CSV table of C-alpha atoms and ligand atoms in Angstrom, one decimal:
chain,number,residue,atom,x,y,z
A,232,UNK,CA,0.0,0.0,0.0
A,233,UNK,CA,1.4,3.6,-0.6
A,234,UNK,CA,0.6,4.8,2.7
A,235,UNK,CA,1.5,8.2,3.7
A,236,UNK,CA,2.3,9.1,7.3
A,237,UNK,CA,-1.1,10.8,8.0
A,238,UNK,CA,-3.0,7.7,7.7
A,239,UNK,CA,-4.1,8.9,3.9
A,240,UNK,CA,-3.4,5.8,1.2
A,241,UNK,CA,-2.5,6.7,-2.6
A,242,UNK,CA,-5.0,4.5,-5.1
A,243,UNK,CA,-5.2,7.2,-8.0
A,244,UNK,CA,-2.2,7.3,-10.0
A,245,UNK,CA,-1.9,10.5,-12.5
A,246,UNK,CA,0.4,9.7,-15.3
A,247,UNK,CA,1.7,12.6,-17.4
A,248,UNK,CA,2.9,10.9,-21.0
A,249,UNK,CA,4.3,14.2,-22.3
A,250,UNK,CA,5.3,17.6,-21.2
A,251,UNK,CA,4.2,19.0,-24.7
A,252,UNK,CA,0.8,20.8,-25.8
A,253,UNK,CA,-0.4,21.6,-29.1
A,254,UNK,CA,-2.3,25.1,-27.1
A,255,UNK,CA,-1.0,27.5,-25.1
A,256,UNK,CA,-3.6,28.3,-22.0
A,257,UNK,CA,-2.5,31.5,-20.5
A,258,UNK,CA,-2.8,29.5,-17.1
A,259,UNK,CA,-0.2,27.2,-17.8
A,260,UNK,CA,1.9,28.4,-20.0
A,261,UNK,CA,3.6,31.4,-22.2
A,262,UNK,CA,2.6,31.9,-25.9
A,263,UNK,CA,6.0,30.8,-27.3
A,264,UNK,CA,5.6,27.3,-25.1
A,265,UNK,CA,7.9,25.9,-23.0
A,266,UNK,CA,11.7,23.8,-23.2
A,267,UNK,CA,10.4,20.5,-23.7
A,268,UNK,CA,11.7,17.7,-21.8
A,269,UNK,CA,14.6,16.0,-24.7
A,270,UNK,CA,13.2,12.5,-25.6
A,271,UNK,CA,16.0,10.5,-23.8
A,272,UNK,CA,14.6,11.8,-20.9
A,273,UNK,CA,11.0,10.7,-21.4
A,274,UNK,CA,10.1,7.5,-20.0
A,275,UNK,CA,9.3,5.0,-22.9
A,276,UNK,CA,6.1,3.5,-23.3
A,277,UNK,CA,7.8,-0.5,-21.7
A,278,UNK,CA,9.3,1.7,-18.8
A,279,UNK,CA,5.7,3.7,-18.2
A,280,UNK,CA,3.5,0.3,-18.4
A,281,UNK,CA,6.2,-1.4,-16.2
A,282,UNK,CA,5.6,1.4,-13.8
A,283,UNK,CA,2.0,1.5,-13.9
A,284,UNK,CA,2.4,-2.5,-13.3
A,285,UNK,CA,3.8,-2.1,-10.7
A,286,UNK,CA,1.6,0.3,-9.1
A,287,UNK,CA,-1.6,-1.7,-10.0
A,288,UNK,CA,0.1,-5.8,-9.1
A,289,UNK,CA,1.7,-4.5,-6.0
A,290,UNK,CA,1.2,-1.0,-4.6
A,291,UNK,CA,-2.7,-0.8,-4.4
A,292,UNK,CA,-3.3,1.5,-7.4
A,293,UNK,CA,-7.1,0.9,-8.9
A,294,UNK,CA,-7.5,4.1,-10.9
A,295,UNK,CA,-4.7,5.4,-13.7
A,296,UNK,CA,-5.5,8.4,-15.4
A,297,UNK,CA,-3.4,9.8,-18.0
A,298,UNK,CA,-2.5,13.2,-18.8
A,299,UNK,CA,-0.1,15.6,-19.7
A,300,UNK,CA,0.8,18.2,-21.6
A,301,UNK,CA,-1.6,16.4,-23.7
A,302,UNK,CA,-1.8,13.0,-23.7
A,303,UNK,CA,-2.6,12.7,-27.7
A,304,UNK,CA,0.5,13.7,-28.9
A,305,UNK,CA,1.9,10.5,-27.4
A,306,UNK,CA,1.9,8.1,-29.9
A,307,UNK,CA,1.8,5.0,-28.1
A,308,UNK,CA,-1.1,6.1,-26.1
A,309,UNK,CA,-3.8,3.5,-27.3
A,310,UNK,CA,-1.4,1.0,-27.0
A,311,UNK,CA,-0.5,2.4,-23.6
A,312,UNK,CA,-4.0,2.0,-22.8
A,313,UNK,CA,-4.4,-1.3,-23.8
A,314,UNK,CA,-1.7,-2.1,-21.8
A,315,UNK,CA,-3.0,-1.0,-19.0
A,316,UNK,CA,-6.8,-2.5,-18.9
A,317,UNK,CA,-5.4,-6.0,-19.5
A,318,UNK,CA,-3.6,-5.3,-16.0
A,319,UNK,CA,-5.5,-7.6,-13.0
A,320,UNK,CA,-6.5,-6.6,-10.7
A,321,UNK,CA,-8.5,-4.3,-13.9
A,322,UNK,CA,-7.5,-0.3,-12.9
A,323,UNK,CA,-10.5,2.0,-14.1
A,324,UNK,CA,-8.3,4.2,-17.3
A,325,UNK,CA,-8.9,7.7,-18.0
A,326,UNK,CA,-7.6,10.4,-19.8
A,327,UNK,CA,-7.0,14.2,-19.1
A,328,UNK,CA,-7.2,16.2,-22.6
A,329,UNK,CA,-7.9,19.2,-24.5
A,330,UNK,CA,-9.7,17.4,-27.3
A,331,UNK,CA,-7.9,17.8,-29.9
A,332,UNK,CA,-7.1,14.6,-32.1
A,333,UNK,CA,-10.2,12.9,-30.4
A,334,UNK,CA,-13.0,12.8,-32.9
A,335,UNK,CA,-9.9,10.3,-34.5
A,336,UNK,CA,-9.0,8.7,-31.4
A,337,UNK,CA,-11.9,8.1,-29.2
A,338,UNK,CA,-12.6,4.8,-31.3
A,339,UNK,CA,-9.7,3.2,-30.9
A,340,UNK,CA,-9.5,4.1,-27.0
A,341,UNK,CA,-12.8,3.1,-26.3
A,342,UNK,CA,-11.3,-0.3,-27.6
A,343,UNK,CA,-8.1,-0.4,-25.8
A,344,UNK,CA,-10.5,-0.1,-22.8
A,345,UNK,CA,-10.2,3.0,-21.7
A,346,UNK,CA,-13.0,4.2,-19.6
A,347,UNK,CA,-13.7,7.7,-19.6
A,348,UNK,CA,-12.1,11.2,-20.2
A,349,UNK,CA,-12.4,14.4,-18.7
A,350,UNK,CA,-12.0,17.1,-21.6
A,351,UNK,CA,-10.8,21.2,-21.0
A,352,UNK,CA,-13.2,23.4,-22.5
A,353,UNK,CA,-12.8,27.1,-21.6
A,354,UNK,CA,-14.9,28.7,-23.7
A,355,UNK,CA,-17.7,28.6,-26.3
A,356,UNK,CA,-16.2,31.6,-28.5
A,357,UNK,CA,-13.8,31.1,-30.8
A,358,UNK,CA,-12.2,34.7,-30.2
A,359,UNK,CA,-12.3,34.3,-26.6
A,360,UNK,CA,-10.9,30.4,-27.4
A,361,UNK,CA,-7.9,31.8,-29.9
A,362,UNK,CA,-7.2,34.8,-27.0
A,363,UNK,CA,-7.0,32.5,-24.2
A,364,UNK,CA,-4.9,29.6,-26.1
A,365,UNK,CA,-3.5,31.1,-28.6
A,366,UNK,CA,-4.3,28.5,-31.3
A,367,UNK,CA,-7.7,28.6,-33.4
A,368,UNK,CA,-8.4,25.3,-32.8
A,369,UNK,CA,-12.4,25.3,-30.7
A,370,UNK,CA,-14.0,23.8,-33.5
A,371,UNK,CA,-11.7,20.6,-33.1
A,372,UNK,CA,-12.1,20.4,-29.4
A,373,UNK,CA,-16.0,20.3,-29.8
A,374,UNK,CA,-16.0,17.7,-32.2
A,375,UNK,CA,-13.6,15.8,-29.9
A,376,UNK,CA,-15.9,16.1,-27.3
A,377,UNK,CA,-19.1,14.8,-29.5
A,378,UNK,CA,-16.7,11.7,-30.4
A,379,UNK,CA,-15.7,10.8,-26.7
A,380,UNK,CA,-19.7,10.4,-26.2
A,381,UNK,CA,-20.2,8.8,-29.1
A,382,UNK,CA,-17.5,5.8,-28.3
A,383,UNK,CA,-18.9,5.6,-25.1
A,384,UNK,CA,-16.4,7.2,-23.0
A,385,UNK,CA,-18.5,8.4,-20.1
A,386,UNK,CA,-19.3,10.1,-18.7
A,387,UNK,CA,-18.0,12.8,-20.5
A,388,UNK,CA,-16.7,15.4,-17.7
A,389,UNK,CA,-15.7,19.1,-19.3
A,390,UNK,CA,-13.0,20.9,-17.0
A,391,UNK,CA,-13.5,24.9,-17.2
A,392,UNK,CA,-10.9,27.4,-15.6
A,393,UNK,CA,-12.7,30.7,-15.6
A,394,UNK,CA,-9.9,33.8,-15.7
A,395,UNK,CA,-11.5,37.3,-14.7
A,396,UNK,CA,-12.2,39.6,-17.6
A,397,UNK,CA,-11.6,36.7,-20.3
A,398,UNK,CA,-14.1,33.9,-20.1
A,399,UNK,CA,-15.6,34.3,-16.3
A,400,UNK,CA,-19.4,35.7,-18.5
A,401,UNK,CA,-19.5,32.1,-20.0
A,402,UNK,CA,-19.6,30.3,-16.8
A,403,UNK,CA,-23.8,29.6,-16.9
A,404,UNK,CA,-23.2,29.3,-20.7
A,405,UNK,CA,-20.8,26.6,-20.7
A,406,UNK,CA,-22.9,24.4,-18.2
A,407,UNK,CA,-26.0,25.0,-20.0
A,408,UNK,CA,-23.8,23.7,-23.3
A,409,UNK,CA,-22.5,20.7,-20.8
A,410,UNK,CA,-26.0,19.8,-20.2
A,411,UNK,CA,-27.9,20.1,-23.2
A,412,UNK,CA,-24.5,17.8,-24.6
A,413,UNK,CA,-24.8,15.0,-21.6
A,414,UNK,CA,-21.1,16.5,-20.4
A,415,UNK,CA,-20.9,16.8,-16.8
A,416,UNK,CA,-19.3,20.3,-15.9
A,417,UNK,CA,-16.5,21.1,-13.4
A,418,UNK,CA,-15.3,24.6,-12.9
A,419,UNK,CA,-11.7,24.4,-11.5
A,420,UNK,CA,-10.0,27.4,-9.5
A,421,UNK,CA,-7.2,28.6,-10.9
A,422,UNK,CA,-4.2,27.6,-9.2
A,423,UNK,CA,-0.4,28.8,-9.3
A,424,UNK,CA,1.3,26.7,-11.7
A,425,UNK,CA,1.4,28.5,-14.6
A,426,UNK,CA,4.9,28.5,-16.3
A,427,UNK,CA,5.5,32.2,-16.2
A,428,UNK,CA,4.7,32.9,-12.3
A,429,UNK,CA,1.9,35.0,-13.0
A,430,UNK,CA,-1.0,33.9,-10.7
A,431,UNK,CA,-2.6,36.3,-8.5
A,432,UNK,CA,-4.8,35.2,-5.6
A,433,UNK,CA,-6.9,38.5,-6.2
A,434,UNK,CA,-7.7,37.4,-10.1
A,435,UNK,CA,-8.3,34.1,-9.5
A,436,UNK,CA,-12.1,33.3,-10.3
A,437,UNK,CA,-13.0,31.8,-6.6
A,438,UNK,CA,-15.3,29.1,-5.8
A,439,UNK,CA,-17.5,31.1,-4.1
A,440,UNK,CA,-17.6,33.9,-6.8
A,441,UNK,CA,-17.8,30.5,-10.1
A,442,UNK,CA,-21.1,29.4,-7.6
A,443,UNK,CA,-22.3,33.5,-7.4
A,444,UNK,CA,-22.2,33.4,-11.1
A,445,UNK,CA,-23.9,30.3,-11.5
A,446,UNK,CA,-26.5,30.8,-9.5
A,447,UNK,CA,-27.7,33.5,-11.3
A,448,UNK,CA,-29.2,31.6,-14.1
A,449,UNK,CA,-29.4,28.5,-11.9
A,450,UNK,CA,-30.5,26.6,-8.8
A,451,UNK,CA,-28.5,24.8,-7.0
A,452,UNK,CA,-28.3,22.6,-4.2
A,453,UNK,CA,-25.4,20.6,-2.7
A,454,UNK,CA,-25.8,16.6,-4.2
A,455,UNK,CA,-25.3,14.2,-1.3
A,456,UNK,CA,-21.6,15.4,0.5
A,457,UNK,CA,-21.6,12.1,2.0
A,458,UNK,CA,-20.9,10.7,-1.5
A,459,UNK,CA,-18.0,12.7,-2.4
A,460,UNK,CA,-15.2,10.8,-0.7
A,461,UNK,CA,-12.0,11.6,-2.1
A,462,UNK,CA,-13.1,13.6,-5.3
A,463,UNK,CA,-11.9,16.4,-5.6
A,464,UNK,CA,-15.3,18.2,-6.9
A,465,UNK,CA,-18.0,19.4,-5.2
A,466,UNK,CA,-21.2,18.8,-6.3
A,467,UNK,CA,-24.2,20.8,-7.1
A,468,UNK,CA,-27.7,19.1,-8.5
A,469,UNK,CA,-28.8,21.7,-11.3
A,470,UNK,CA,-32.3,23.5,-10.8
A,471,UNK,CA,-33.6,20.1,-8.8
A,472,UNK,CA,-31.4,17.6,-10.9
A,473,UNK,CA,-30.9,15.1,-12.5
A,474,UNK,CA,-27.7,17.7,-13.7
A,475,UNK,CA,-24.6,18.2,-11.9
A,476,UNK,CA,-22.2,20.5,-11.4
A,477,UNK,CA,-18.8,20.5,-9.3
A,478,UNK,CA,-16.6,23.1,-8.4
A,479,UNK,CA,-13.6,22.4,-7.4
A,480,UNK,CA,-11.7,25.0,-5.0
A,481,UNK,CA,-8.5,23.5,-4.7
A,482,UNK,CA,-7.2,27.1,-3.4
A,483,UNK,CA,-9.6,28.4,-1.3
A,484,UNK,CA,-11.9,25.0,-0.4
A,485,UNK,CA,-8.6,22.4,-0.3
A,486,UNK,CA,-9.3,18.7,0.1
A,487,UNK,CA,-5.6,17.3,1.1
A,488,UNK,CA,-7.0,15.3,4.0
A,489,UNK,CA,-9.1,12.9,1.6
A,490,UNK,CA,-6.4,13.5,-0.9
A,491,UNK,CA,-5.8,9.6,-2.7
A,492,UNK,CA,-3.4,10.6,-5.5
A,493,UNK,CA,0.0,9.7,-6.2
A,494,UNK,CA,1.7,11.6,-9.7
A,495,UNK,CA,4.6,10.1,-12.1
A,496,UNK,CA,6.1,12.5,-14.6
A,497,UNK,CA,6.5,12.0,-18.0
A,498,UNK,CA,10.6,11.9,-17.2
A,499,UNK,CA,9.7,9.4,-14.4
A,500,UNK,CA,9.5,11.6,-11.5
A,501,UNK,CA,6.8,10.5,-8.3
A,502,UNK,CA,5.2,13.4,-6.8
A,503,UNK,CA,2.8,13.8,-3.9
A,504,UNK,CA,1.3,16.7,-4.8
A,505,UNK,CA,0.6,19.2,-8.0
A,506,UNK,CA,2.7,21.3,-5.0
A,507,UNK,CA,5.1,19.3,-4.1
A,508,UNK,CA,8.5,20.7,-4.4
A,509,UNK,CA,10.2,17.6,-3.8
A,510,UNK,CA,10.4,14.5,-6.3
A,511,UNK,CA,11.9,11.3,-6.3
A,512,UNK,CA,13.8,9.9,-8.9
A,513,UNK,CA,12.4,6.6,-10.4
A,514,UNK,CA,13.4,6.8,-13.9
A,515,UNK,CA,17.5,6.1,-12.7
A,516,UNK,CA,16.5,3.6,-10.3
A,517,UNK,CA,14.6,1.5,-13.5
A,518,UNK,CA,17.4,2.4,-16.1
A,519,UNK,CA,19.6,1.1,-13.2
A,520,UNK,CA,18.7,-2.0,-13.4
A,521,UNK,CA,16.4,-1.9,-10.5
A,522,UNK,CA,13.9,-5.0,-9.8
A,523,UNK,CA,10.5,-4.7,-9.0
A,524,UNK,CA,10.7,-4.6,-5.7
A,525,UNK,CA,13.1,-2.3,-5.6
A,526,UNK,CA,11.4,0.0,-7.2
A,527,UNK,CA,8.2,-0.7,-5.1
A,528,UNK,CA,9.9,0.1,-2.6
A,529,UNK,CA,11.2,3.5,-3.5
A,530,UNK,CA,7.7,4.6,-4.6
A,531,UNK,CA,6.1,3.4,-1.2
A,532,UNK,CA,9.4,5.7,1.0
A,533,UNK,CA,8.2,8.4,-1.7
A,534,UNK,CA,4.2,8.3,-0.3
A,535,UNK,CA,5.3,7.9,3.0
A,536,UNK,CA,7.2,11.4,2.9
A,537,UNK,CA,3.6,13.3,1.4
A,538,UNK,CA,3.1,16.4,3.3
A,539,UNK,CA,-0.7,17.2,5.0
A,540,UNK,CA,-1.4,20.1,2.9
A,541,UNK,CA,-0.8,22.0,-0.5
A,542,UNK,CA,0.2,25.4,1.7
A,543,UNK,CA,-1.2,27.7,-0.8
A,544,UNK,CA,-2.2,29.7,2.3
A,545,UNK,CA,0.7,29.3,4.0
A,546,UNK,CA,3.0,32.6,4.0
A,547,UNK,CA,6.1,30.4,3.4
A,548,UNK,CA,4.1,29.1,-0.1
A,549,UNK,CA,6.5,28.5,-3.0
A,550,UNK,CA,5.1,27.7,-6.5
A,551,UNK,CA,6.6,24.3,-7.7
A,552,UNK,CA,9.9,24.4,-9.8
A,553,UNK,CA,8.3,22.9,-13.3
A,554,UNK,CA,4.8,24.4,-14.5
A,555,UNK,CA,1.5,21.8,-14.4
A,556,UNK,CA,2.6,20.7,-18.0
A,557,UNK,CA,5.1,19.7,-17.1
A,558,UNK,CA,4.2,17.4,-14.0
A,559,UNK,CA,0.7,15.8,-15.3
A,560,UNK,CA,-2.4,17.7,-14.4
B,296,LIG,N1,-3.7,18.9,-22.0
B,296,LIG,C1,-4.7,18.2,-21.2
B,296,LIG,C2,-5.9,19.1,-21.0
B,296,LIG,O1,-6.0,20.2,-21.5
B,296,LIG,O2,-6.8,18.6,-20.2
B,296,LIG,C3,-4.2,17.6,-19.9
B,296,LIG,C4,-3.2,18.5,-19.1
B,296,LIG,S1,-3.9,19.9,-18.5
B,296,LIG,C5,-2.5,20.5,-17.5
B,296,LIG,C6,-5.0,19.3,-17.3
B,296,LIG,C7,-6.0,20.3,-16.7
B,296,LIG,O3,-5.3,21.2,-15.9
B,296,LIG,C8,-6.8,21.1,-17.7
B,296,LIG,O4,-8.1,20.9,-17.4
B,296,LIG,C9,-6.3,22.5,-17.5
B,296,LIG,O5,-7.4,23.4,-17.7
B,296,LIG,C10,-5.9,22.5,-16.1
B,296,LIG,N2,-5.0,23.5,-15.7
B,296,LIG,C11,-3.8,23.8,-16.3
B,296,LIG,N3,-3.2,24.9,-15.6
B,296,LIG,C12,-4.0,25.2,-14.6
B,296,LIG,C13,-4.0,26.1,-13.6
B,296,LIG,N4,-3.0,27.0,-13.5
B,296,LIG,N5,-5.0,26.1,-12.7
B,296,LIG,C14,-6.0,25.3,-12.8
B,296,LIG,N6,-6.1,24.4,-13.7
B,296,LIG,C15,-5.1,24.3,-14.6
């Protein structure tokens, strides 16, 4: 079990399969992109499903999501996927993407098993789409989406940051879209991990302010807390149900005590936390010539070491080294 020393145990594994990403969300990262990681220092696909092996056969891992940068551009991803479902005990398989490449894709993942995906969808307007990614590329993303429910990849959840003064009037739009579509929407606060340093806690859309905005067009009511465990969203039933929405306040409404994830970046890094400033090193352990259990065991020291909290509030807060595209989001 990857068991950390505040009782909390690690079952959902994030896996980033690339640091690169065909948009450029102002959130996460600068116009001109990034330094991507050189491909020597990538795992391969062998040394990411021996990984993820190990996690499901021996460390207690029953849910593998993959992400990125974005997790299309890997080529091996279906056969990464298929890889992965043929594991026993079976792992529920997502995916984290932007869309694009889906309305080709979704087909052949919804063979190789995979489950479900959660798809980021900031806008509805194409201007507001090309000003806040920097790539004209909305039409593709809906038509990914329409594919994912089509091959059965559901349920479909659409992930919305909303940035003051750019996108934060489409917040009822975009759920009404979700629902009329069968999506489920989840608003996500922004958080500080953009490459360029440039969050500001006083521009960040809040929980509080994405459910004031909301609620003008809508009702909503809390959906059973009991039921959300270690998920991250909150839940809201939509003018009396059956819709959903969630909101998730990983700034100002933090849920590290239920927190159940574990990360591995695409350069074979484990990480406890989107925060974490500390990684450990499993790629040179495996290119070593490390044995399973060797490497089982590094991972499980690595969980043990997971601090309580993100400490976004904390006045000693440092934003991570390497921007979310980096480490898998
Ligand atoms: N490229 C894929 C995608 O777009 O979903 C997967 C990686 S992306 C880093 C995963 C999620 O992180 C997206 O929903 C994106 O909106 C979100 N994200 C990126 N930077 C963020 C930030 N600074 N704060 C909150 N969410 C962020």
């Amino acid at each position: 079990m990857l068991k950390d020393s505040f009782g909390r145990v690690a079952t959902d594994l994030r896996v980033s399969l690339t640091d690169r990403c065909n948009l450029r969300c102002s959130y996460c990262m600068p116009p001109e992109g990034l330094e991507w990681l050189p491909k020597p220092e990538l795992l391969t696909a062998d040394e990411i499903v021996r990984l993820v092996t190990i996690g499901v056969e021996r460390l207690g891992i029953t849910e593998v999501r993959y992400t990125g940068g974005e997790p299309l551009l890997r080529r091996e991803l279906v056969e990464i996927v298929a890889r992965t479902t043929a594991l026993r005990p079976r792992p529920q398989v997502s995916l984290t993407t932007n869309g694009i490449g889906l309305d080709r894709l979704a087909a052949p993942l919804a063979e190789a098993g995979l489950d479900r995906v959660n798809v980021s969808l900031d806008t509805l307007d194409r201007d507001v789409f090309i000003r806040l990614a920097h790539r004209d590329r909305l039409a593709d993303v809906l038509s990914g989406l329409d594919a994912a429910r089509r091959a059965g990849l559901v349920p479909v959840k659409v992930n919305s940051v909303l940035m003051r003064g750019v996108n934060d009037h489409e917040a009822a739009g975009l759920l009404r879209y979700c629902m009329e579509h069968g999506y489920q929407q989840r608003f996500i606060e922004q958080m500080p991990l953009d490459a360029q340093h440039g969050w500001k806690r006083e521009d960040m859309v809040t929980a509080d302010e994405i459910l004031a905005l909301l609620g003008e067009e809508f009702d909503l009511v809390p959906a059973d807390p009991g039921e959300r465990g270690s998920a991250p969203a909150e839940l809201f039933l939509v003018d009396g149900g059956p819709h959903t929405v969630g909101v998730i306040g990983s700034v100002t409404r933090p849920f590290c005590g239920a927190c159940d994830r574990v990360r591995l970046t695409a350069d074979g890094q484990i990480r406890n936390c989107l925060f974490a400033r500390e990684e450990s090193d499993l790629r040179a352990a495996l290119r070593s010539g490390a044995t399973d259990e060797e490497l089982a065991e590094r991972w499980t020291a690595a969980v043990r070491g997971k601090r309580a909290g993100h400490g976004i509030d904390d006045p000693s807060f440092l934003q991570p080294a390497r921007p979310m595209s980096a480490i898998g989001g």
